Coordinates of C-alpha atoms in Angstrom, one line a residue:
X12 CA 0.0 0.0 0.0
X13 CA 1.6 3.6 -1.2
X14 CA 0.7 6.1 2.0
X15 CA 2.7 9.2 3.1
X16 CA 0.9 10.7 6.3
X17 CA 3.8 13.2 6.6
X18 CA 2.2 14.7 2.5
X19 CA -1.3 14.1 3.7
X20 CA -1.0 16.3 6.7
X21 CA 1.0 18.9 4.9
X22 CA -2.0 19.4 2.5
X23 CA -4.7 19.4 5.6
X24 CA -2.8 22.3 7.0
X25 CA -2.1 23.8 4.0
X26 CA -5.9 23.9 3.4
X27 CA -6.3 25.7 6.8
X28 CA -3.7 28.4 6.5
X29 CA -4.8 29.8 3.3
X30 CA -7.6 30.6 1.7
X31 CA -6.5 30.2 -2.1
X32 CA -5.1 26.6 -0.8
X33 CA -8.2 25.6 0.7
X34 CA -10.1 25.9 -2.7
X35 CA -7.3 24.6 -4.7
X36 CA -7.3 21.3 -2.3
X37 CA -11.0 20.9 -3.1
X38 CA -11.7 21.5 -6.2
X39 CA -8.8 18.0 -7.0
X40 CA -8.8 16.7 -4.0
X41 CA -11.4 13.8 -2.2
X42 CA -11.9 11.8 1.2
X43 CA -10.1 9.2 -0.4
X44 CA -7.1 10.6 -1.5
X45 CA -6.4 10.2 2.1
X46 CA -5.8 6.8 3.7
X47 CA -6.5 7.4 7.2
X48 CA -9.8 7.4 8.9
X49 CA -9.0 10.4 11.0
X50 CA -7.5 12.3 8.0
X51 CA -10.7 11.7 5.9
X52 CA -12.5 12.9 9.2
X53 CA -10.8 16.3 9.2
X54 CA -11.1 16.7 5.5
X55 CA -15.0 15.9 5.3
X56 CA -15.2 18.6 8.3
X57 CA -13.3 21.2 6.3
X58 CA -15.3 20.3 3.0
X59 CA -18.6 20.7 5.4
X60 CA -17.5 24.2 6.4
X61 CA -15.7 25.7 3.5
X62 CA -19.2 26.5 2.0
X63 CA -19.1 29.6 4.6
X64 CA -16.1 30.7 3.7
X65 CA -12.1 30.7 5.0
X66 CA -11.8 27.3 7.5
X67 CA -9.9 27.4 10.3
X68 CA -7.4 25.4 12.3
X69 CA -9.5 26.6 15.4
X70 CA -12.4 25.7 13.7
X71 CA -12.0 22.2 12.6
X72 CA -10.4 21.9 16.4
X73 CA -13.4 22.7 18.1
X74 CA -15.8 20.8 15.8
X75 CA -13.6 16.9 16.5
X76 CA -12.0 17.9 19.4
X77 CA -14.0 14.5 20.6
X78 CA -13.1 12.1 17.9
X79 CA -10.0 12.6 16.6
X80 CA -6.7 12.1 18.4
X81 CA -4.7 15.3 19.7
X82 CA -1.4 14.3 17.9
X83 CA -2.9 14.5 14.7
X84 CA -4.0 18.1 15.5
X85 CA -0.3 18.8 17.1
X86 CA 1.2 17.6 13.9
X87 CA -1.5 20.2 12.0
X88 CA -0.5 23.1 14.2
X89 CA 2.8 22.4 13.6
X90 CA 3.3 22.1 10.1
X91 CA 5.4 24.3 8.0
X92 CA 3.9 24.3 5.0
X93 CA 3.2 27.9 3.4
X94 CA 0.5 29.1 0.4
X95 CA 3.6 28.5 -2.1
X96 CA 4.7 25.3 -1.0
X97 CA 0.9 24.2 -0.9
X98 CA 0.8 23.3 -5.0
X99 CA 3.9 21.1 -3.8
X100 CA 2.3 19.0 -1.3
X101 CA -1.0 18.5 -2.8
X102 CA 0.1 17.4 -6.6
X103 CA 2.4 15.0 -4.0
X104 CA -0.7 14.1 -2.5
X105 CA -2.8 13.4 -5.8
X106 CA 0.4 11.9 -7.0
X107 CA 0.3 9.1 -4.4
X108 CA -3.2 8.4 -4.2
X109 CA -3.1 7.6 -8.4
X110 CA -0.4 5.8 -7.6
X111 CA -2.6 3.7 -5.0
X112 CA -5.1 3.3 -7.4
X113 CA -2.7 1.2 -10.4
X114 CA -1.5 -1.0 -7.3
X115 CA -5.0 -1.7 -6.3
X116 CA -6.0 -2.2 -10.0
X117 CA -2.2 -4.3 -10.5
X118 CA -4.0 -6.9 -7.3
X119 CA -7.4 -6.8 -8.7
X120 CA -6.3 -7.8 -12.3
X121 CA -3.3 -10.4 -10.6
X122 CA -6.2 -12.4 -9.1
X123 CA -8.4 -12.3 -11.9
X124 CA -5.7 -13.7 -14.6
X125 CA -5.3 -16.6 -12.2
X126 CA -9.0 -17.2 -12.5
X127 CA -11.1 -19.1 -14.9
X128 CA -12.9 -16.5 -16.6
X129 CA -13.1 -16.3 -20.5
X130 CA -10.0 -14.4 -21.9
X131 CA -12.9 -11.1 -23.6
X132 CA -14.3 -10.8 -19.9
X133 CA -10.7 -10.9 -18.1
X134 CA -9.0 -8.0 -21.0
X135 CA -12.6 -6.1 -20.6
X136 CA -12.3 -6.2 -16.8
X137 CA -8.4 -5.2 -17.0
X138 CA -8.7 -2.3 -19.7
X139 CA -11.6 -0.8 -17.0
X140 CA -9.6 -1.0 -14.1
X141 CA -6.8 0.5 -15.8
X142 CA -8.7 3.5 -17.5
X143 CA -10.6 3.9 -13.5
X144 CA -6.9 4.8 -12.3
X145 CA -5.4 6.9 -15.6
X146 CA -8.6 9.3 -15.7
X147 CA -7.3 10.2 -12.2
X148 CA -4.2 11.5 -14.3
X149 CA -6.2 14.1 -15.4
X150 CA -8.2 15.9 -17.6
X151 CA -5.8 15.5 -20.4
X152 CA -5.3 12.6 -22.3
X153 CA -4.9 10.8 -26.2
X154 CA -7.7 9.8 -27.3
X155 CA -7.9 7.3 -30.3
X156 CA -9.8 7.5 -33.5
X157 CA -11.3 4.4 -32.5
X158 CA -12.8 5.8 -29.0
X159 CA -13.6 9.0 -30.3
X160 CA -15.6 7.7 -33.9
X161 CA -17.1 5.1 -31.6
X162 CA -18.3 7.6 -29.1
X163 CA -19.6 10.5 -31.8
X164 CA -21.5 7.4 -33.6
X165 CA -23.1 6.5 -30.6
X166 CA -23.8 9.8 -29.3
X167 CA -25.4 10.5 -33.4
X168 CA -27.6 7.4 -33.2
X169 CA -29.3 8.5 -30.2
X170 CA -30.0 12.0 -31.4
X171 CA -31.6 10.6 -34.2
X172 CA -33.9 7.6 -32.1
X173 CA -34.7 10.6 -29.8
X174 CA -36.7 12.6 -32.3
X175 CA -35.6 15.7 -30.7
X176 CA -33.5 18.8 -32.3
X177 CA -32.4 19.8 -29.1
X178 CA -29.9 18.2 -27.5
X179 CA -28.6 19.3 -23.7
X180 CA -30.7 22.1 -21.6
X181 CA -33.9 23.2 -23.6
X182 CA -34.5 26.7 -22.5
X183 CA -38.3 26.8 -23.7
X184 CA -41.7 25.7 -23.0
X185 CA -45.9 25.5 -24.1
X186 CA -48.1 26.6 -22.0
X187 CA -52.0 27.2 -21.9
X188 CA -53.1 30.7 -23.0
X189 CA -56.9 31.1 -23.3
X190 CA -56.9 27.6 -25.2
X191 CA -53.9 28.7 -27.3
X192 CA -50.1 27.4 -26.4
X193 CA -47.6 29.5 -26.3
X194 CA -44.1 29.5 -26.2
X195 CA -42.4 30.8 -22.9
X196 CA -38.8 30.8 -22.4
X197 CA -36.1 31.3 -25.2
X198 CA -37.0 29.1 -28.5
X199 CA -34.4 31.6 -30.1
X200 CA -31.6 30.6 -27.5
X201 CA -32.5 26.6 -28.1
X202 CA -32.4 27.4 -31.7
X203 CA -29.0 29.1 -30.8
X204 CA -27.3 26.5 -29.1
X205 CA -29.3 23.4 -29.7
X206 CA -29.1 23.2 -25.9
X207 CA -27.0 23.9 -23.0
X208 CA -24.0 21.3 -23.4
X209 CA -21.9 20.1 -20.5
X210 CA -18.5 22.1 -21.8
X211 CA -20.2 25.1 -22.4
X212 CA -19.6 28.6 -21.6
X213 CA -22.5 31.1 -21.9
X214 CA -21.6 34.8 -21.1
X215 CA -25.3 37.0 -20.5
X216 CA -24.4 40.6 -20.2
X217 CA -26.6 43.9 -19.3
X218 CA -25.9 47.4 -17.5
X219 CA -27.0 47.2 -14.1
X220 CA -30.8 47.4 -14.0
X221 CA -31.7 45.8 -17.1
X222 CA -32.1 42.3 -15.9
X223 CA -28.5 40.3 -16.2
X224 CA -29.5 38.6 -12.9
X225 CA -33.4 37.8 -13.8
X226 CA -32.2 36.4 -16.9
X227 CA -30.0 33.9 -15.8
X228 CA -32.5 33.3 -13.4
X229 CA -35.3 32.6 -15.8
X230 CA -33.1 30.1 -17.7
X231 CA -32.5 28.7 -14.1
X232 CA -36.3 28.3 -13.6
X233 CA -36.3 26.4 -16.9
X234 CA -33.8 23.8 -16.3
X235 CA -34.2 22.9 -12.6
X236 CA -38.2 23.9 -12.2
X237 CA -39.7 23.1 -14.9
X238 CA -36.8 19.9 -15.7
X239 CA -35.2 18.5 -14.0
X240 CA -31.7 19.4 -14.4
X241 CA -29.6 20.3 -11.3
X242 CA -28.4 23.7 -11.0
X243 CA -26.0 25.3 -9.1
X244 CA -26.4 29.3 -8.6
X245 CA -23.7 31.0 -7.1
X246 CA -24.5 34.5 -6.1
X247 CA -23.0 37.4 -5.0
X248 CA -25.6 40.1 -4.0
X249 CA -28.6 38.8 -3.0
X250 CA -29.8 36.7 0.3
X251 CA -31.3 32.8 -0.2
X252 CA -34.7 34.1 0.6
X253 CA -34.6 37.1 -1.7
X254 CA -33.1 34.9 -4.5
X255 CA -36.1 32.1 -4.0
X256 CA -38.8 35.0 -3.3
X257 CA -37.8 36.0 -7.3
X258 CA -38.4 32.3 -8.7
X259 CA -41.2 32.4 -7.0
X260 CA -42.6 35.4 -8.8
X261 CA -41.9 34.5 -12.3
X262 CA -44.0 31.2 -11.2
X263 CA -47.1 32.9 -10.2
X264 CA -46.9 36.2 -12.2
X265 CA -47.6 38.2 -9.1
X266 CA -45.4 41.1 -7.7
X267 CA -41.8 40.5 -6.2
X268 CA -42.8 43.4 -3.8
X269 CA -45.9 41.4 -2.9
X270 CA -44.3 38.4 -2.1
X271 CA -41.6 40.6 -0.4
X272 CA -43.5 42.5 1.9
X273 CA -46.7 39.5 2.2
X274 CA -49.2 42.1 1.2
X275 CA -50.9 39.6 -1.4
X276 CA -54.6 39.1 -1.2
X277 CA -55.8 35.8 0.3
X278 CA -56.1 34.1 -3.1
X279 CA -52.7 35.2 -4.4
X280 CA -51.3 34.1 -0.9
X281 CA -52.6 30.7 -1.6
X282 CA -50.8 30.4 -5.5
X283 CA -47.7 31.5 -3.6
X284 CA -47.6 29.1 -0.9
X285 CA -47.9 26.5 -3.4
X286 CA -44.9 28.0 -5.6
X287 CA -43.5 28.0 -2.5
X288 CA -43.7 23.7 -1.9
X289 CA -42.9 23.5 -5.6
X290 CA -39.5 25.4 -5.3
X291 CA -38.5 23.2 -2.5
X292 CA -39.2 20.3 -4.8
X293 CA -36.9 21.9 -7.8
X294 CA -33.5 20.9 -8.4
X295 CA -32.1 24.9 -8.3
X296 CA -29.5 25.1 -5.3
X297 CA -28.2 28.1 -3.8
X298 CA -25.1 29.6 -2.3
X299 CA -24.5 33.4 -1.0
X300 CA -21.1 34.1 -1.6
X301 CA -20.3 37.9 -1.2
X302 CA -16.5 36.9 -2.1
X303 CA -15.9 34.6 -5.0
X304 CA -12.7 33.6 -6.9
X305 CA -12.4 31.1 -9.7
X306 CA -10.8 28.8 -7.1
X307 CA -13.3 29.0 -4.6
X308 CA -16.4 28.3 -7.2
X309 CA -14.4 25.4 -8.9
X310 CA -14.1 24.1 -5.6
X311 CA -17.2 24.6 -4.2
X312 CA -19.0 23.0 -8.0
X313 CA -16.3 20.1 -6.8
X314 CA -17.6 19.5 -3.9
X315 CA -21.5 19.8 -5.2
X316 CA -20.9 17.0 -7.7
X317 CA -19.3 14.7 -5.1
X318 CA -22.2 15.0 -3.3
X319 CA -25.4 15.4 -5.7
X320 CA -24.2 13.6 -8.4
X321 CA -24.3 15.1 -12.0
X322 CA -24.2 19.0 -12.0
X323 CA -26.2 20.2 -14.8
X324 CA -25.9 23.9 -14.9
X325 CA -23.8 26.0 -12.7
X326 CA -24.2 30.1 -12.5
X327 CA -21.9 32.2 -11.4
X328 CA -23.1 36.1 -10.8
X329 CA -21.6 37.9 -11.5
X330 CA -18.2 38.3 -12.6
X331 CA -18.1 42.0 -11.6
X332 CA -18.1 40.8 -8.2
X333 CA -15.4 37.7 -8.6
X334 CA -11.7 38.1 -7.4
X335 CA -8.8 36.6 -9.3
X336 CA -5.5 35.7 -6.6
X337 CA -2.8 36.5 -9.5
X338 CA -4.4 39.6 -11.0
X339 CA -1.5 42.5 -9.8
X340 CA 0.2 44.4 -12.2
X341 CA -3.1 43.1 -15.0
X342 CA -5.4 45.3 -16.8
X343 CA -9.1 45.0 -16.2
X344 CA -9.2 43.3 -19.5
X345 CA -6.9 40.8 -18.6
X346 CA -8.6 39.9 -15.0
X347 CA -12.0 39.3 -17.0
X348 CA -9.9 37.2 -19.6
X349 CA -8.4 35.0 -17.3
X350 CA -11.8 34.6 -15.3
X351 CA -13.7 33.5 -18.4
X352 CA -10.8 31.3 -19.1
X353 CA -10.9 29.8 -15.7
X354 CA -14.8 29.6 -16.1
X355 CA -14.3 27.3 -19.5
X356 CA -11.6 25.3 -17.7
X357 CA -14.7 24.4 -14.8
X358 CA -16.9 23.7 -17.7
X359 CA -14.8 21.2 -19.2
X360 CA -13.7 19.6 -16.4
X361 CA -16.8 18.9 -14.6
X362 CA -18.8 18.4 -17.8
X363 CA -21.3 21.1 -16.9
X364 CA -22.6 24.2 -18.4
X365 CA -21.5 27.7 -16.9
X366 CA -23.1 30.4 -17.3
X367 CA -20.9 33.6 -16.2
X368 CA -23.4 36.9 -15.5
X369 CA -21.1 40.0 -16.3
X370 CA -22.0 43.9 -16.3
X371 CA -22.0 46.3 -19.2
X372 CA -20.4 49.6 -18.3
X373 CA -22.4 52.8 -19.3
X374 CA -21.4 52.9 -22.7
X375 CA -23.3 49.5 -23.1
X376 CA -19.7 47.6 -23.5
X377 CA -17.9 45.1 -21.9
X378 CA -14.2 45.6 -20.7
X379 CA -12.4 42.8 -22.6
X380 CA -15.6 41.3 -24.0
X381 CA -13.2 40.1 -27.4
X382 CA -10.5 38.1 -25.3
X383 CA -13.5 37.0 -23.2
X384 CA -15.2 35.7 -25.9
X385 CA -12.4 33.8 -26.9
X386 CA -12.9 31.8 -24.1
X387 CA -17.0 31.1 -24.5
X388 CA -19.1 29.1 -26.6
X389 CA -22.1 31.7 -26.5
X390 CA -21.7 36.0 -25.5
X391 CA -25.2 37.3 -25.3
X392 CA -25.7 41.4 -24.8
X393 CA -28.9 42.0 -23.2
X394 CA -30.3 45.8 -24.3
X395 CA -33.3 48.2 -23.7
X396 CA -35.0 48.8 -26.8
X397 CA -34.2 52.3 -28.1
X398 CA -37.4 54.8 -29.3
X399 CA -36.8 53.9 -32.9
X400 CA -36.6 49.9 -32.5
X401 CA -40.0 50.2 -30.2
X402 CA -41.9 50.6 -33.6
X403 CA -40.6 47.8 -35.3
X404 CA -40.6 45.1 -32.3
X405 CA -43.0 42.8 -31.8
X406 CA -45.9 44.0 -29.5
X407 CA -44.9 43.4 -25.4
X408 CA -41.1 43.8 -26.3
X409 CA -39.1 45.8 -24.4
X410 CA -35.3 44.5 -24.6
X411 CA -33.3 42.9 -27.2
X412 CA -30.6 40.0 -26.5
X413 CA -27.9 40.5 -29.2
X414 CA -25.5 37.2 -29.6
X415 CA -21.8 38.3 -29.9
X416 CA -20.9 35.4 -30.4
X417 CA -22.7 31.7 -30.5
X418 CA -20.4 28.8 -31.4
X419 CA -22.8 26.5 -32.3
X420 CA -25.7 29.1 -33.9
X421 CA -26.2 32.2 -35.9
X422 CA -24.9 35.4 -34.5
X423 CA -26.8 37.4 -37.4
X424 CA -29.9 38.1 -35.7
X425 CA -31.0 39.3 -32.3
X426 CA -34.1 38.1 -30.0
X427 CA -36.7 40.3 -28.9
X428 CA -37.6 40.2 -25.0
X429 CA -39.8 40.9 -22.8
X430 CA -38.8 42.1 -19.3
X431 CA -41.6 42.7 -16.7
X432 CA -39.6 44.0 -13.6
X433 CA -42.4 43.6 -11.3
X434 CA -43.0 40.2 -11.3
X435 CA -38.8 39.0 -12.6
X436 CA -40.3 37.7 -15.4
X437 CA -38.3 37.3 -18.9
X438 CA -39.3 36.0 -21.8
X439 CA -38.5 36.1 -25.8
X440 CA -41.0 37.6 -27.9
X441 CA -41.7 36.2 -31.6
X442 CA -43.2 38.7 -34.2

């Protein structure tokens, strides 16, 4: 068995020195990179508190004072390692535990050679086992011709048993109206994109006040309310209950003030108490993180897929509010550059879609919007309608969403909106 205690309590403290370290360490590392009981213990307990922010020596201390032995928390205490040796120790760490994996793979496929199975079930059994440990390698490897045709064909015959044109986060719906469907939601964005893709990076842009927030939000409702994609929305500004008391407005069409300050009439209290049991039913989780960096979200989105499973959709707003740790002596343009390319580096590895919320400035651009776009898959500009476009929109329009850029669409042609404030409600209008 390949275990170094001296590397795996390097990394713990590491993790509670620093804050950059601490998300680093989780957005690679898991419980069982470590081989001891007790060292899984204290790394489940900072995992468990990290969602609040900065953990603490003190803090883990106080929480298994009971359970776990006092020279494991001498030895934490007492660690040297700094915020520039951390990369060091944990890569050591990750090292080791891959490592672990091949000579737990090298027994598994020793004692089934010696068996009697067929000799197609024994190379099937060994080529898993050795592809469970490499993917640990990484995120990069070779892939063959053979994999990658095989895969594509699979993934084409499926598309075309499933009858659908739309393939990843459909981002529209019918609904009744008077005995006529309509469409609410974004056909023009599903048209766009074909879906939201795990890999993707989406960029939605507006000045403040023009509804950059309710529109990621209504694409939210979409995938985790009305599917059943899970979605994880990282925001910066506003409190769980104001973030919830939103969705629950573009639910029932009634007033965000009225659900704010409860001065609904009984019958509207009643539809909102229902949206209310429906939310809690959705798949849309929350976190309010007034200070975010790219390390920190990666490792919180870590952390949500070990434990929910698949991660559908994550959204981060807003990048106006995120911190990059390496971004002295950079321009503005730069810091939002590397962000987006951070962003895309998330996407890819979790196999999720991100959508980054970012801010015009008063001109009605965005600072580095061509290097960010680089980066993204999809750049979408949402924009008041001026006097002039008013006339020519479709009736109820008041906004446009102008694409930028859209990797797998048309970037020719902007989507009208509609944006009632009162009630956060967004939708595309069709003339």
């Amino acid at each position: 068995m390949i275990v170094d205690y001296d590397v795996e309590i390097n990394v713990l403290a590491g993790m509670l020195k620093d804050e950059k370290s601490l998300y680093e360490g989780l957005s690679l590392l898991t419980e069982q990179h470590f081989n001891g009981d007790q060292h899984k213990e204290v790394f489940r307990e900072i995992q468990r508190l990290s969602s609040n922010g900065q953990v603490t020596y003190n803090m883990v201390y106080k929480a298994l004072r009971e359970t776990v032995h006092m020279d494991l928390f001498k030895a934490l205490r007492q660690s040297i390692v700094s915020a520039d040796s951390f990369p060091y120790w944990y890569k050591q760490l990750h090292e080791i535990y891959v490592k672990r994996l091949y000579f737990e793979a090298a027994q598994e496929i020793s004692e089934i050679a010696n068996s009697n199975r067929p000799l197609s079930e024994i190379t099937e059994i060994v080529e898993s086992k050795i592809m469970g440990a490499s993917v640990q390698e990484g995120t990069e490897r070779i892939v063959t011709p053979e994999e990658a045709g095989r895969k594509a064909a699979e993934e084409f015959e499926r598309r075309v048993k499933s009858g659908e044109t739309i393939h990843g986060i459909k981002l529209s719906r019918p609904v009744p109206s008077g005995g006529m469907p309509v469409t609410d939601g974004f056909p023009g964005l599903d048209d766009m994109f074909r879906g939201l893709r795990g890999g993707d990076l989406i960029i939605l842009a507006a000045k403040t006040g023009e509804g950059k927030t309710t529109l990621a939000q209504n694409i939210v409702r979409h995938a985790s309310i009305h599917q059943s994609y899970r979605t994880f929305y990282q925001n910066t500004e506003m409190k769980e209950i104001d973030i919830v008391n939103r969705f629950v407005a573009q639910m029932t069409g009634k007033s965000y003030a009225g659900i704010d300050s409860g001065s609904l009439d009984s019958f509207d209290r009643t539809l909102v108490r229902q949206a209310f049991e429906n939310y809690a039913k959705s798949r849309v989780f929350i976190s309010e993180l007034p200070m975010l960096t790219p390390e920190r979200s990666r490792g919180l989105a870590r952390q949500f897929k070990t434990k929910y499973g698949k991660l559908d959709l994550l959204v981060i707003d807003y990048v106006g509010r995120m911190e990059l740790d390496n971004s002295k002596g950079k321009q503005e343009w730069q810091i939002l550059r590397d962000i987006a390319k951070e962003c895309k580096r998330l996407a890819q590895q979790l196999d999720t879609c991100v959508i980054l919320v970012a801010q015009l400035n008063e001109e009605g651009k965005l600072q580095g919007a061509r290097a960010m776009a680089n980066e993204a898959d999809g750049v979408l500009f949402l924009e008041p309608l001026t006097r002039e476009e008013v006339n020519n929109a479709p009736y109820g329009a008041t906004h446009k969403l102008e694409p930028y850029k859209a990797r797998r669409g048309s970037k020719d042609k902007h989507l009208w909106i509609s944006f009632n404030k009162a009630k956060m409600y967004i939708t595309e209008v069709r003339g």
